[in-house]
PDB file of C-alpha atoms in Angstrom:
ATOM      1  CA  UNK C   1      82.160  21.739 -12.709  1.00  0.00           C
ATOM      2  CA  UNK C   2      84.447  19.237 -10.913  1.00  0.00           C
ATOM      3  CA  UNK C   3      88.303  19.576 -10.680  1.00  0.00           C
ATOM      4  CA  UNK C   4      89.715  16.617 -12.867  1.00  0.00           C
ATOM      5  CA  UNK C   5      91.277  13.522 -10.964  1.00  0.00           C
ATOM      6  CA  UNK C   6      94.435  13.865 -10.255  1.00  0.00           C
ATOM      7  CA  UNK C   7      96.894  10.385  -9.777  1.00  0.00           C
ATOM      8  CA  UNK C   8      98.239   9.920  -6.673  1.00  0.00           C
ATOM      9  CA  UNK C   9     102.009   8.995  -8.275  1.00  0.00           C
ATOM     10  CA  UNK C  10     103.067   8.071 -11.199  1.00  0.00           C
ATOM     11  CA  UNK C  11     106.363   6.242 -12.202  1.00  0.00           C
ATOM     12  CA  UNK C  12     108.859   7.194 -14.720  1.00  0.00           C
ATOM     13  CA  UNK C  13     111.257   4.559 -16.566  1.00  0.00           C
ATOM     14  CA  UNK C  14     114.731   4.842 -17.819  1.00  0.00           C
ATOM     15  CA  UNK C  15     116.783   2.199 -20.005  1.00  0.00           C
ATOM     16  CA  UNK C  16     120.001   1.407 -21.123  1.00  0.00           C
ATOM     17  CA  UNK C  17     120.792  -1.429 -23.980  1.00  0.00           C
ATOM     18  CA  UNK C  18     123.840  -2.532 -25.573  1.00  0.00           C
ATOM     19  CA  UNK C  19     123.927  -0.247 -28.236  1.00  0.00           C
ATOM     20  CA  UNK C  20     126.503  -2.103 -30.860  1.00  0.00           C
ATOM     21  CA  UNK C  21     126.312  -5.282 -29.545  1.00  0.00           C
ATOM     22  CA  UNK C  22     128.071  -7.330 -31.924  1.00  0.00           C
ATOM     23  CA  UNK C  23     126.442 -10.769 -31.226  1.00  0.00           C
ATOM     24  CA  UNK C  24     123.384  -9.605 -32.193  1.00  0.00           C
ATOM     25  CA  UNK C  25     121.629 -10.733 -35.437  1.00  0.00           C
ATOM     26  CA  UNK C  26     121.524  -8.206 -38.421  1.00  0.00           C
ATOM     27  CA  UNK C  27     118.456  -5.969 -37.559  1.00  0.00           C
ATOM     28  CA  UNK C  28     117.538  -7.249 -34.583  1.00  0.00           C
ATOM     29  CA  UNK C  29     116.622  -4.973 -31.291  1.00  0.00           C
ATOM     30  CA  UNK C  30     119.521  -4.242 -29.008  1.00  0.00           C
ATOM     31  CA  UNK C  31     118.931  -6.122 -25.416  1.00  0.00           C
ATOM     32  CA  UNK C  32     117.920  -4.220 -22.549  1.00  0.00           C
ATOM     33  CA  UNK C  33     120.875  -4.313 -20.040  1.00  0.00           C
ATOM     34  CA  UNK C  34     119.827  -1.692 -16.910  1.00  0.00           C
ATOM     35  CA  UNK C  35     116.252  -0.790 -15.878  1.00  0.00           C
ATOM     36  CA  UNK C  36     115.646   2.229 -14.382  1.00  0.00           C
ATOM     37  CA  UNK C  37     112.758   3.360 -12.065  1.00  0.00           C
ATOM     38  CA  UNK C  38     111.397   5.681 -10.009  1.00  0.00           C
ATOM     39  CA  UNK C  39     108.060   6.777  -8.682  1.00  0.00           C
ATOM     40  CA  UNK C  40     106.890  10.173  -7.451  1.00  0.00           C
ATOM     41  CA  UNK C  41     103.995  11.441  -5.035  1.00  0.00           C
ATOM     42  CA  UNK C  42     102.012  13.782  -7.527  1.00  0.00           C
ATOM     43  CA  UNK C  43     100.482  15.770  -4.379  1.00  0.00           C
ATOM     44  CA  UNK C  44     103.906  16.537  -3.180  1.00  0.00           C
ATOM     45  CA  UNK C  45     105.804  16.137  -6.524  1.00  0.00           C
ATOM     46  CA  UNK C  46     108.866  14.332  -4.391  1.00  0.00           C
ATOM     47  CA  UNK C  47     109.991  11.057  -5.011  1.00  0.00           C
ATOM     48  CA  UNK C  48     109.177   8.293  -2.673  1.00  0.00           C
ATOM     49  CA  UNK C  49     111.012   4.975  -4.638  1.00  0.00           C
ATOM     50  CA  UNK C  50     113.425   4.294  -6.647  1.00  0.00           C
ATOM     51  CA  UNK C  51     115.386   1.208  -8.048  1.00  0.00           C
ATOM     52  CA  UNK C  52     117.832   0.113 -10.549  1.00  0.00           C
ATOM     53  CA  UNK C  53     118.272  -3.439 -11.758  1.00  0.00           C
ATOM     54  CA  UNK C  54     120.968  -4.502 -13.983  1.00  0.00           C
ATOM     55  CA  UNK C  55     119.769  -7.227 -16.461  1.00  0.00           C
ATOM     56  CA  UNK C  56     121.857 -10.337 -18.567  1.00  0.00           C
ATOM     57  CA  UNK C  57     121.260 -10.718 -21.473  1.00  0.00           C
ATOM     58  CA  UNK C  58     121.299 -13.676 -23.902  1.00  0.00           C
ATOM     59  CA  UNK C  59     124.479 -12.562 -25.250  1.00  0.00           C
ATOM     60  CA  UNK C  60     126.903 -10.902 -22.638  1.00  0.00           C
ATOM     61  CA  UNK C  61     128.923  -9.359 -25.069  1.00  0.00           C
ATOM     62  CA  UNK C  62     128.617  -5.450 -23.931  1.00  0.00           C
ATOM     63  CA  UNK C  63     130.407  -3.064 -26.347  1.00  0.00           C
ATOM     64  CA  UNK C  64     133.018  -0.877 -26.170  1.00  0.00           C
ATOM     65  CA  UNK C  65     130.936   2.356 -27.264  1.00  0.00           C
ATOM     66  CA  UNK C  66     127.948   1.145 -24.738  1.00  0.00           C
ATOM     67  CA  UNK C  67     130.947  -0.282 -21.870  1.00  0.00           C
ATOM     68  CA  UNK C  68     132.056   3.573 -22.017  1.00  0.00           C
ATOM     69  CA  UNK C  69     128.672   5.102 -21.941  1.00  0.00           C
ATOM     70  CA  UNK C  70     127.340   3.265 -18.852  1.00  0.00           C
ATOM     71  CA  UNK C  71     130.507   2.003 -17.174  1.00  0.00           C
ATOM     72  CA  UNK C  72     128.511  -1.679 -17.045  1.00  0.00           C
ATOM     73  CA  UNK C  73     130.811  -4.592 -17.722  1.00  0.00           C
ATOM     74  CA  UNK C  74     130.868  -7.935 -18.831  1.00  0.00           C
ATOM     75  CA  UNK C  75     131.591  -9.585 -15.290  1.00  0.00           C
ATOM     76  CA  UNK C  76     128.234  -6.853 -14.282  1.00  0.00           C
ATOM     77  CA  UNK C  77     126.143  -8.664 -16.174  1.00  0.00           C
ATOM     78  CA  UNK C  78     127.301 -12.008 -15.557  1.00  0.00           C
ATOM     79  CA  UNK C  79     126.124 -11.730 -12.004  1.00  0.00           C
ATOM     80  CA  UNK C  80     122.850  -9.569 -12.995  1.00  0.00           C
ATOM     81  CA  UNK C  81     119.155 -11.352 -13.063  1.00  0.00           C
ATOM     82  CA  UNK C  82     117.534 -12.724 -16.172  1.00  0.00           C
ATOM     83  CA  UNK C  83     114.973 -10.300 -17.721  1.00  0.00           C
ATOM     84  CA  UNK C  84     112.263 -12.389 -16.259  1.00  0.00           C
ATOM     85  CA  UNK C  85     113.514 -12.341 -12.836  1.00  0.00           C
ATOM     86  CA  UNK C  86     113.859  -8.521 -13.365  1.00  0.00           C
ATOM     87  CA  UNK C  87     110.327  -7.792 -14.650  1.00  0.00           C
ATOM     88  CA  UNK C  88     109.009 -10.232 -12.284  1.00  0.00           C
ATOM     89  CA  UNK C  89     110.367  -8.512  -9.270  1.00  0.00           C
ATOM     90  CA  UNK C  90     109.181  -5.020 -11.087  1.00  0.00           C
ATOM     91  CA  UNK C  91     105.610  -6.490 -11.212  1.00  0.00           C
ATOM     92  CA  UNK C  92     105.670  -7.217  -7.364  1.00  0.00           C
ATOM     93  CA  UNK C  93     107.032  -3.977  -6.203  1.00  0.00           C
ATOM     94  CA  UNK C  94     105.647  -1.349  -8.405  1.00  0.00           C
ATOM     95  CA  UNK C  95     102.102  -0.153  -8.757  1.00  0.00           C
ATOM     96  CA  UNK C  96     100.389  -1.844 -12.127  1.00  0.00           C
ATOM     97  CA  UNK C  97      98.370   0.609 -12.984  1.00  0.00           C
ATOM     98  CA  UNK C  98     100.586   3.966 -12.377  1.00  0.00           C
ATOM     99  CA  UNK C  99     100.785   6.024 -15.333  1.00  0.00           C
ATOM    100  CA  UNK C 100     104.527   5.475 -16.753  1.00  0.00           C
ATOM    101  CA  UNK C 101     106.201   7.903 -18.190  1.00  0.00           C
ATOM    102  CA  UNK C 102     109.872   7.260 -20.177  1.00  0.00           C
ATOM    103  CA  UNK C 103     112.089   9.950 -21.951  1.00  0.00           C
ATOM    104  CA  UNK C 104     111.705   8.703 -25.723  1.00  0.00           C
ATOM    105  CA  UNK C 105     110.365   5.425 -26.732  1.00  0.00           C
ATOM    106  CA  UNK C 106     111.538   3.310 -23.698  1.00  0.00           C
ATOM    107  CA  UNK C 107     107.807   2.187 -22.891  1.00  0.00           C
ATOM    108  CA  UNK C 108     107.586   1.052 -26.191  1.00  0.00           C
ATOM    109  CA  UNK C 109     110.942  -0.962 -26.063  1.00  0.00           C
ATOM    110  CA  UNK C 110     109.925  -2.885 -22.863  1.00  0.00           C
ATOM    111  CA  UNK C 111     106.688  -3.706 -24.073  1.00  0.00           C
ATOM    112  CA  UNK C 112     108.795  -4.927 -27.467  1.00  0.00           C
ATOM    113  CA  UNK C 113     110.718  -7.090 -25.275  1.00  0.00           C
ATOM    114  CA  UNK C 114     108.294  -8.543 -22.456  1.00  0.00           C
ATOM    115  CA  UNK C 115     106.492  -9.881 -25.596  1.00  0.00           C
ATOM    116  CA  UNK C 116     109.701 -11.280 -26.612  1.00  0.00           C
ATOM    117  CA  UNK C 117     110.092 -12.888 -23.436  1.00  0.00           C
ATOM    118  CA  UNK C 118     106.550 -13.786 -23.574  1.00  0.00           C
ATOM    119  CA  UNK C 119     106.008 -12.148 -20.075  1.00  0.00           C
ATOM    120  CA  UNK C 120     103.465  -9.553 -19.004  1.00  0.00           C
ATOM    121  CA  UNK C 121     104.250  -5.932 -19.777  1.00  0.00           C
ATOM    122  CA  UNK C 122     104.659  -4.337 -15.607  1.00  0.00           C
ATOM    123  CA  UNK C 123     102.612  -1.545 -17.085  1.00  0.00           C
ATOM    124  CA  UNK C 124      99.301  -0.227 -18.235  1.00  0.00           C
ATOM    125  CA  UNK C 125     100.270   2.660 -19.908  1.00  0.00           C
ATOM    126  CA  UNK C 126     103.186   4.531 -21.176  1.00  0.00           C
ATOM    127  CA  UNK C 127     103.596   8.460 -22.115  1.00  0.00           C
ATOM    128  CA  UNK C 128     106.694  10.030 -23.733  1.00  0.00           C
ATOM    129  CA  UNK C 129     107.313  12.474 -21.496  1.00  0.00           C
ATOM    130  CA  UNK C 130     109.998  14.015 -24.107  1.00  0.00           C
ATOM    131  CA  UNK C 131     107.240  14.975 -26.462  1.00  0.00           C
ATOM    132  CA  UNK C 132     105.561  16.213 -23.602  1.00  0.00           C
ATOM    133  CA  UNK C 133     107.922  19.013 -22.640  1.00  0.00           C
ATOM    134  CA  UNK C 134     108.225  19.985 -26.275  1.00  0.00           C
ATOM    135  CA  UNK C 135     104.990  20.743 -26.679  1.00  0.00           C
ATOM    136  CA  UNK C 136     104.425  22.209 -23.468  1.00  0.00           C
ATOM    137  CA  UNK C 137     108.150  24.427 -23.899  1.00  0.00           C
ATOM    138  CA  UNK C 138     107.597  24.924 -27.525  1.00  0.00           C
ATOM    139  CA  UNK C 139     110.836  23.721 -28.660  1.00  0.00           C
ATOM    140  CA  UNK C 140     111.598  23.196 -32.559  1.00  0.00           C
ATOM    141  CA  UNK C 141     112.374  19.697 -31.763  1.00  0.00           C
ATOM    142  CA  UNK C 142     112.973  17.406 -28.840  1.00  0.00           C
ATOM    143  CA  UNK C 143     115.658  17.918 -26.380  1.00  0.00           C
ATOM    144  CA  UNK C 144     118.040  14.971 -24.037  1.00  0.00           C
ATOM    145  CA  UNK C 145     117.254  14.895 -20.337  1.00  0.00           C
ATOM    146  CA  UNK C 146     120.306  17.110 -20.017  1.00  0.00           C
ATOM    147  CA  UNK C 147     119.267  19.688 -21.808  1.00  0.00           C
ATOM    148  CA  UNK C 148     115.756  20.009 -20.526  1.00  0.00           C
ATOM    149  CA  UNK C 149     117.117  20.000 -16.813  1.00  0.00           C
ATOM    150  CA  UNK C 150     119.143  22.786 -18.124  1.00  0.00           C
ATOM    151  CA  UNK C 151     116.507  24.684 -20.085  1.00  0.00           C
ATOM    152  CA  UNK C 152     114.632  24.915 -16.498  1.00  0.00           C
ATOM    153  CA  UNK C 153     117.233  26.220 -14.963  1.00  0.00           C
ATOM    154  CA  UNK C 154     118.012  22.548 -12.207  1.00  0.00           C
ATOM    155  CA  UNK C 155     121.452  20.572 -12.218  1.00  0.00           C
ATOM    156  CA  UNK C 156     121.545  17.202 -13.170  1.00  0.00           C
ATOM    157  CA  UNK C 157     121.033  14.929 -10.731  1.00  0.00           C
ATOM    158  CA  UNK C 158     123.625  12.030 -11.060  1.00  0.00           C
ATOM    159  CA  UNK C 159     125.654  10.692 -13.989  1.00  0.00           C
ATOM    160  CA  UNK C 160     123.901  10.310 -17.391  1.00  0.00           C
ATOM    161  CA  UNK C 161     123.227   6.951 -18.725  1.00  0.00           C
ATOM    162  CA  UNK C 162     122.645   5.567 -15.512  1.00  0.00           C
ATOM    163  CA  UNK C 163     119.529   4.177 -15.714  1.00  0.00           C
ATOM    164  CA  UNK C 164     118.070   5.396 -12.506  1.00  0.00           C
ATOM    165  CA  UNK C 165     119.567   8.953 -12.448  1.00  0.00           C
ATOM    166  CA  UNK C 166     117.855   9.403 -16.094  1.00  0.00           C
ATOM    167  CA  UNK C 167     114.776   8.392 -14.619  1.00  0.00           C
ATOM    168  CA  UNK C 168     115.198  10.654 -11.547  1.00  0.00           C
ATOM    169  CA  UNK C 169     116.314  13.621 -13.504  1.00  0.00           C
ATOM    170  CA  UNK C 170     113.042  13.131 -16.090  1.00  0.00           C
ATOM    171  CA  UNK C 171     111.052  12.763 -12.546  1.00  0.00           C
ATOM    172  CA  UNK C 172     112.214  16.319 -12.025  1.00  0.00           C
ATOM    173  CA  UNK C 173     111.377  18.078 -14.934  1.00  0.00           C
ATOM    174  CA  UNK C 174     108.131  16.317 -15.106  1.00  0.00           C
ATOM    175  CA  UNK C 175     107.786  17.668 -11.238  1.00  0.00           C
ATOM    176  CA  UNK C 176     109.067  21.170 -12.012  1.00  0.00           C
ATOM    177  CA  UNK C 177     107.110  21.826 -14.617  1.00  0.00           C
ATOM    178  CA  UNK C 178     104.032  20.837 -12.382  1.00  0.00           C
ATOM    179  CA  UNK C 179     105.340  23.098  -9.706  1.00  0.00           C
ATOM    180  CA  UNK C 180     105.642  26.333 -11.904  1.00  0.00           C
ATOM    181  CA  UNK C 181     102.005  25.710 -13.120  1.00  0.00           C
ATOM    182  CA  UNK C 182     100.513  25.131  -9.839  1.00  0.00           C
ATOM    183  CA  UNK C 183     102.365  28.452  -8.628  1.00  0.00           C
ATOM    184  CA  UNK C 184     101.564  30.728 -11.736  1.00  0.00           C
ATOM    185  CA  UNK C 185      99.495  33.723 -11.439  1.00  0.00           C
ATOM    186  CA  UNK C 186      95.978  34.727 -13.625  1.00  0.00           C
ATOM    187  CA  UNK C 187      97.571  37.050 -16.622  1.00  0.00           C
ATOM    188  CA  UNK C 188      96.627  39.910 -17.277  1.00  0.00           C
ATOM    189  CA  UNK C 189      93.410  40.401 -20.023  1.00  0.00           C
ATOM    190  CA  UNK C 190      94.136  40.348 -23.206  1.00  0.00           C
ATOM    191  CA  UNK C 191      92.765  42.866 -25.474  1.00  0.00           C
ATOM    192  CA  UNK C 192      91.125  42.155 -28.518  1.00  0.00           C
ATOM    193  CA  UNK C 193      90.319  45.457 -30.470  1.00  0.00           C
ATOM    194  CA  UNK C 194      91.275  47.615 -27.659  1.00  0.00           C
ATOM    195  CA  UNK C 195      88.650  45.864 -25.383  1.00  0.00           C
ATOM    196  CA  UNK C 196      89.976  44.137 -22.708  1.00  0.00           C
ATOM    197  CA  UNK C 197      88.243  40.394 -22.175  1.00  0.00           C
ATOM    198  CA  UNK C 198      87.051  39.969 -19.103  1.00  0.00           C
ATOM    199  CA  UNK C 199      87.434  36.649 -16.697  1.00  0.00           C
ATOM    200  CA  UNK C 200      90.718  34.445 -15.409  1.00  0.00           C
ATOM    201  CA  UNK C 201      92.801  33.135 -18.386  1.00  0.00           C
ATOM    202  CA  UNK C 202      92.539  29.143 -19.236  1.00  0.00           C
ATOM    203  CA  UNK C 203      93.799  26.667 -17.774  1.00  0.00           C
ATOM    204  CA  UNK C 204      96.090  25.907 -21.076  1.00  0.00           C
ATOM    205  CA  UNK C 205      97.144  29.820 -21.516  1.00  0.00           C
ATOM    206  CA  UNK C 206      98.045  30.212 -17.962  1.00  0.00           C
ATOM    207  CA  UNK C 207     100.537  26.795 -18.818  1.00  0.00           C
ATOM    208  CA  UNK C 208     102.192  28.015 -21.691  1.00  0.00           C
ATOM    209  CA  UNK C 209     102.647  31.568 -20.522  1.00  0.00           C
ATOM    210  CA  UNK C 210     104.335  29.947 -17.061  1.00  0.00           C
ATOM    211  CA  UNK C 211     106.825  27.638 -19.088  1.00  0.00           C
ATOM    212  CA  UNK C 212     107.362  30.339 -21.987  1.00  0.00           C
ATOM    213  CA  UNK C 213     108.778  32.268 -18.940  1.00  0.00           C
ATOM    214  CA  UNK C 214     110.183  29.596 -17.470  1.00  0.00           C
ATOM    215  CA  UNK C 215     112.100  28.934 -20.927  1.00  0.00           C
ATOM    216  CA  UNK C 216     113.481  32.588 -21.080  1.00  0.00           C
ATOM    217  CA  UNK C 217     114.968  33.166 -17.997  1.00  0.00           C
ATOM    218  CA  UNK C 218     116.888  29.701 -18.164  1.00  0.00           C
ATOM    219  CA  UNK C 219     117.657  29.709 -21.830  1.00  0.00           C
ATOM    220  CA  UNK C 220     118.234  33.303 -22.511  1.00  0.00           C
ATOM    221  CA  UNK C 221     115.729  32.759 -24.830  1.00  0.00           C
ATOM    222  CA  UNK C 222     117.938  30.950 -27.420  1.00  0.00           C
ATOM    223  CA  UNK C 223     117.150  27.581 -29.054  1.00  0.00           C
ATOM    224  CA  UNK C 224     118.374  24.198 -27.099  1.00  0.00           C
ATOM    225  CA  UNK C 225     119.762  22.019 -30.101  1.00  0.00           C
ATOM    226  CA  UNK C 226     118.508  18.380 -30.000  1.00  0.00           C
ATOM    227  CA  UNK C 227     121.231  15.734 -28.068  1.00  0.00           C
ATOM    228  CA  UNK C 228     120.089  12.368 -29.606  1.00  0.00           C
ATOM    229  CA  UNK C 229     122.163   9.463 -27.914  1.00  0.00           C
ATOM    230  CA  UNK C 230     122.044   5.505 -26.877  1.00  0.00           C
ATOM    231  CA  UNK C 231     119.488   4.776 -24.195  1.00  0.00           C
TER     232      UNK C 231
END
């Protein structure tokens, strides 16, 4: 049987918006103000490029609860690009059809608003890598970028809501957890009836035991409540 393909990198997206922007209509989806982006080499789980763009938006009328969150301004976004110019440079510079992976439902928020822009989405496909780690850390419920870094024992890389340091911190869970499953070691046979089974563990079970353990030692094997906040 042949060892699955494995992607050569993959990117991972971070955004910010203006979360109470007042100028926008009654229901309507708050505008994307930073992009976040970087992409890592999946054979040596580093990161080889990043970027951050700042992007204006029809109405530059940034918040005070969003100003204070991401230290952007007014006069930032003034001088930033459209969101054309952004996704257009995005489209030149990034790889198409790299798997990208957001914390949350980012990938579904750009797509929302390249349609609204009626320009081309810069990616094939999008994964929430947030659900991902649940699953894979069996937590109750999902957990900020913060707290994951923290549940595998890392420090956060930069200052949160930035777009790019979210995306570079989710880059390094995403490359941790790869690194701890790569390294694992077969577990022992488990005994059924007092019989032990014989052969190497799956694939899966060898996964779950490595972050279970992982998940333990960094947690004291208490429960991470859920941070839920703006971009």
């Amino acid at each position: 049987m042949k060892d699955p393909i494995t992607q050569s990198s993959v990117t991972y997206l971070d955004l910010e918006w203006d979360c109470d922007n007042r100028s926008s209509q009654v229901g309507a989806a708050p505008e994307i103000i930073e992009v976040g982006l970087v992409q890592m080499d999946t054979s040596l789980l580093t990161v080889v490029h990043e970027a951050n763009f700042l992007v204006r938006p029809r109405q530059v009328d940034v918040g005070l609860v969003c100003g204070a969150l991401t230290g952007i301004t007014r006069e930032d976004l003034l001088r930033a690009m459209s969101f054309r110019e952004v996704i257009s440079q995005i489209a030149s510079n990034w790889p198409a059809k790299a798997t990208c992976f957001a914390w949350g439902n980012d990938g579904e928020i750009l797509s929302r608003a390249c349609n609204d822009h009626r320009v081309a989405v810069p990616f094939r496909r999008f994964v929430d890598l947030s659900q991902q780690i649940q699953h894979t850390l069996m937590l109750a419920q999902p957990v900020s970028v913060r707290r994951a870094v923290e549940a595998l024992g890392l420090f956060f890389d930069g200052a949160a809501h930035v777009a790019v340091a979210d995306a570079r911190n989710a880059c390094r869970i995403h490359a941790e957890v790869l690194r701890r499953i790569r390294s694992c070691q077969p577990l022992p046979s488990v005994h059924q009836g007092g019989v032990a089974t014989k052969g190497r563990p799956t694939w899966f079970g060898q996964t779950l035991q490595a972050s279970l353990d992982a998940l333990k030692e960094s947690t004291g094997n208490e429960t991470i409540p859920s941070t839920t906040q703006p971009g």
